[in-house]
Amino acid sequence: MTPFELAEPTSLAEAIALMGEGAGIGDNAARAIAGGTALMLMMKAGVFQPKRLVSLRRVEPRYAEIAATPEGGLRIGALATLTALERSAVVKQAAPVITQTLKTLSNVRVRNVATVGGALAHGDPHMDLPPLLTALGAQVRTVSPKGERTLAVGELYTGYYETALAENELITEVLVPPLAGLRVAYKKITTRAADDWPTLGLTVALQLNGGVVADARLVVSAATNTPTRLAAAEKILRGTTLDTATLARCGDAAVSEVELAGDAHGSSAYKRELLRVYTQRVLREIWGKS
Amino acid sequence: MTLSTAAVGRSIPRLEARAKVTGRAEYVHNMSVPGMLIAKVARSNVAHGRIRNIDVAAARALPGVFAVYTGEDIRKLIAEPYYGPAFHDQPILAIDKVRYAGEPVAVVLAADAHVAENAARLIEAQYEALPAVYDEVEAMTSKAVVHEVLKPAGTFADLKHLKDKRDTNVALDFHLRRGDLGRAFAAADHVFEHTFRTQQVLHLPLEPFATVAIVNGAGDDSLTLHSSTQSPSFVRTEIARLFGWTDNKVRVKVPYLGGGFGAKVYVKSEALAAACAMLAKRPVKFATTMEEQFYMITKHATTLRIKSGVMQDGKITARECEVWWNGGAYADIGPRVTQKSGFTAPGPYDIDNVHIDSYALYTNLPAAGALRGFGIPQLVWAYESHTDMIARELKIDPLTIRRKNILREGWPQATGTLMRDAALEKVLERLAQRMQWEKPFQRGSGTIKRGRGMAIGFKASISPTTSMAIVNLSADGSCALYSSTVDMGQGSDTIMAQMVSEVMGIPIEKITVVHPDTDVTPYDMATLGSRSTFHMGHAVKNAAEDARDKLLTLASEVGLSAETTPIPDIFKKKYGMLAGNIVGVGSFVPSYQSPDARGQTENATPFWMIGATGAEVEVDTETGEFKVTRLVNLVDVGKSINPAIVETQISGATVMQLGFTLQEQMNFSDGHVTNASLADYKIPGMRDIPPMENEAVDAEQKSGPFGAKGVGESGTFGVSPAVANAIDDAVGVRLTSLPLTAEAVYRGLREKAGKPLKDS
Amino acid sequence: MNITRTINFTLNGEPVTAQIATHQNLVEVLHERGLTGARESCAQGLCGCCTVLVNGAAVSGCLYLAAFADGAEVRTIEHSENGELDAVQAAFIETGAFQCGYCTPGMVLMTRQLLDAHAEPSEDEIKHYLSGNLCRCAAYPEIIKAVKLAAAKRKIERKGAK
């Protein structure tokens, strides 16, 4: 790794001031570091050679807090570690699918230091939380010298490893709305080792009303540049009872509305078949739990 | 001399157990010495090209850089800086041209590892691109020639005819002819021919390669190398040869290895470290990263064609095997794989008429060498898949066809060598029993189909080869064993100590195993090919017996009974105090006869290793995904010296081969490795291990020390074809290329259904 | 640009001060102090050979900036309460749960983390904690046995302490 200056501000406001145009050290020369597990990989590989890293570990501790909202949703501080999220009783209560997803997200050591904000801001399309939080309808709050803003997790990703965040814009918290009966599953399909990047990620969220699908959200990830909603498949599901024919139509629709990239995990054609089958299986599984 | 309880045959914990669980075991990769410089390498970014220019100015200018060297600097130190066990073909740093993407072209030395690494990234080389060849079959006739002139090392008789040969990529062609193949094919009821492929994979020990080279004293003409090598004696001789020195000028010391699996045999990191230390006149450490292991040494990708003549009852009467070994840019030990493993290509079957043609090929890929099994897993993959394909066509049960053809004790193998102490039948029968093969099998339901498969393979051992050992008995009755066998995790320290204990009647706690140090420990060919238990075991046993005999002589000389007198009292009587030593020496050279022009020999191997695997699988017919639900591994290791260690060797070998069967594959794009990391090249983890049962059958290698023989590789033999055979049994999809992926099964299912998957 | 700094931390119970460069990772700093039980292998946080406990939590030392250890309590495999092997180490020896030993310190430390959280872990919990540690010798069956034996040993110790 190349040498850099390490700043350890004690407030988020200071941290922001140390990055971006105003910091006066040039473009892309400064970057925030929280757990650093992803950033360290890029620095070790020599693909990122910062002049300054701005550590967030000494900023106000409230940014690491996890709390239930009065409505039954979650307010997750961006600096909460993935382990804190995994072990949080309020998370397990409000959105057990998050707890479950964390079990196979990387490994214990990485989860012990990696943060929720880092996992979202990295923009890696293979990650588990972005598609899940997209399906949950979660939002992120951010802060930059321009002020604060709120955007849907689904709007955060603009391309392959690209996000809507400015260079000196930091995620401060994640807001997960109450599930309110929403049934959610995240399926991580791996085709080589059990612990691997997903060949395909599939998140399904269903709102049932009197035995009929009131709302459906399907998000495919890992084989797409960004977590991608399957609008046509969702539309087929609304108002139906998930009979075999509907499931088949939904699987076919999912396959025809999205481009899946082939890679060492599987060809594009094979991933389409996985998507077709698993869309139906996950839906059936969720349905079966009713 | 009072005998303790028997040491051989007991599962005693490893001698170094405490050091390993407390993190205090020494490995070269973690080592440092005062004044040490770190070497970091800049590598070629083309697969085949003539070097036009290497710009090292920016690297040299980086503050903290001590020196930057290229192949031309090395050449000033060593006129012919090429090394290798079979061919002197591998330059320390590329000279004139590069032969694979990832080849070292320059090296940076700096006290700070980060500085060295950053400087190495600043080195830019220009190449004139040359046509490249990657496929082993194409390499036979390709216009792209990896080495203009062949340079056999002179060690191996069957390579001598290749000296100065030009414009060929064939680094050895081995041929075996037995019987009358043409007549047998004509007389056969059926002829089957299939082609199989295996992919390029690699060892990936968790301790990557490392050498610390130290220039000794003022004369500057001798070196100490601390190396993570499996072959200290070879490294000493080869480094001395490069410098034009006698062996005594090079001292090679080896602590523990963090895994080897065949990667760390012959010269790997040592030559570069040694050359840098000599140029810099400073201690130099060259320790590779995990990523760099992908550019060091790999396992041969292969193409294997098998054609068999078979009678209606399943009796195989003729077999023709052609094997092409993709050796990459440097021969390493590939030519020996081609010959030594090549001659078992027809499998452990009694076939009267056999032709084998086995070719070692140069290509523009990272070099291939020895990896746990030395070519055998590739061959078993082909011949045991082929066995089941024949059985299926002839509607014969897979066990029945194997019983019909298996080589029995005393029968000649394809080389003409008789099978001796080779428990092929027993291993096959125990496997069948444990699998309950002859009972009905539950075939699954719905979208999950179940299947089972079996496979059996065998391997010859190394010869000609030499091992030496010294046992040094101290006056107090403790002793030290000096041997150059490297403990890389296989437990050799422990089992050698057990053998000494058994012979001398000295408890294990009083035996020290001195680690390889070529100034101290005597010669051993190398720790490879499952040879240590047998070959070094014999040398150690001989040395211990020599020491014991000398002790008996000493006791009678001073008028004491060695049977009843404690050892210290014998020494006290002789020397008047606790003083003196007894030094026992032992050596072992197995008998061997080189094959003739037709590949025939009466004595091809000191012993045979046998391994078989049974697999049960569940296949998801909608996705092709499958799960190995049971693996049963049977081996013949003769008598186990340490049953617990034998068990871990069987399961360790099986899991490694399971990785090569299901998960592991080096991916390339224009000769560039595209997945050189554990993130993208997936070795088995804890969640990838199926339920396993391992068994060493009750057997004895009569010619082995205490009835024992090698164990490290046998667990690999049958894994790949057993799983493929099980998949075929479950869903009727036959895969002929490794790795076995869910996608390949899915595509097979679609083809079978007449709806092949289209790639749009 | 100031790229060096002094950090103070507790290392295996002893207060220490170290001069470090900001781009050094924790493994490098431990090696400079002669502690090589945590060792960089995959360099990506995947193999677990570099496992170190920081404030009681396991981290991959190769991905952990040494600067972040400032003020922390750091423990490595070399730490020992009384110079004796603990239940986990003893169990690893008794079950033969290693071959080359390179991954063993990480496996031992992760097993301690597991048993601190789950005194009698299920097979799933064992895999949950240890699947992020790789063993190329594939001593996995023996490691699982070792974890179970260590849990049993700890249970006896707890009873003895009562």
PDB file of C-alpha atoms in Angstrom, chain A residues 25 30 120 171 179 191 202-203 234 275:
ATOM      1  CA  ILE A  25      -6.167  17.908  -1.738  1.00  0.00           C
ATOM      2  CA  ALA A  30      -9.570  11.530   0.245  1.00  0.00           C
ATOM      3  CA  LEU A 120     -24.198   0.187   1.163  1.00  0.00           C
ATOM      4  CA  ILE A 171     -24.650   7.802   4.662  1.00  0.00           C
ATOM      5  CA  LEU A 179     -42.784  -4.747   7.629  1.00  0.00           C
ATOM      6  CA  THR A 191     -22.734 -22.400  -7.563  1.00  0.00           C
ATOM      7  CA  LEU A 202     -33.070 -12.942  -5.390  1.00  0.00           C
ATOM      8  CA  THR A 203     -35.169 -11.028  -2.887  1.00  0.00           C
ATOM      9  CA  GLU A 234     -44.409  -8.093  -9.777  1.00  0.00           C
ATOM     10  CA  LEU A 275     -33.897 -17.086 -11.965  1.00  0.00           C
TER      11      LEU A 275
END
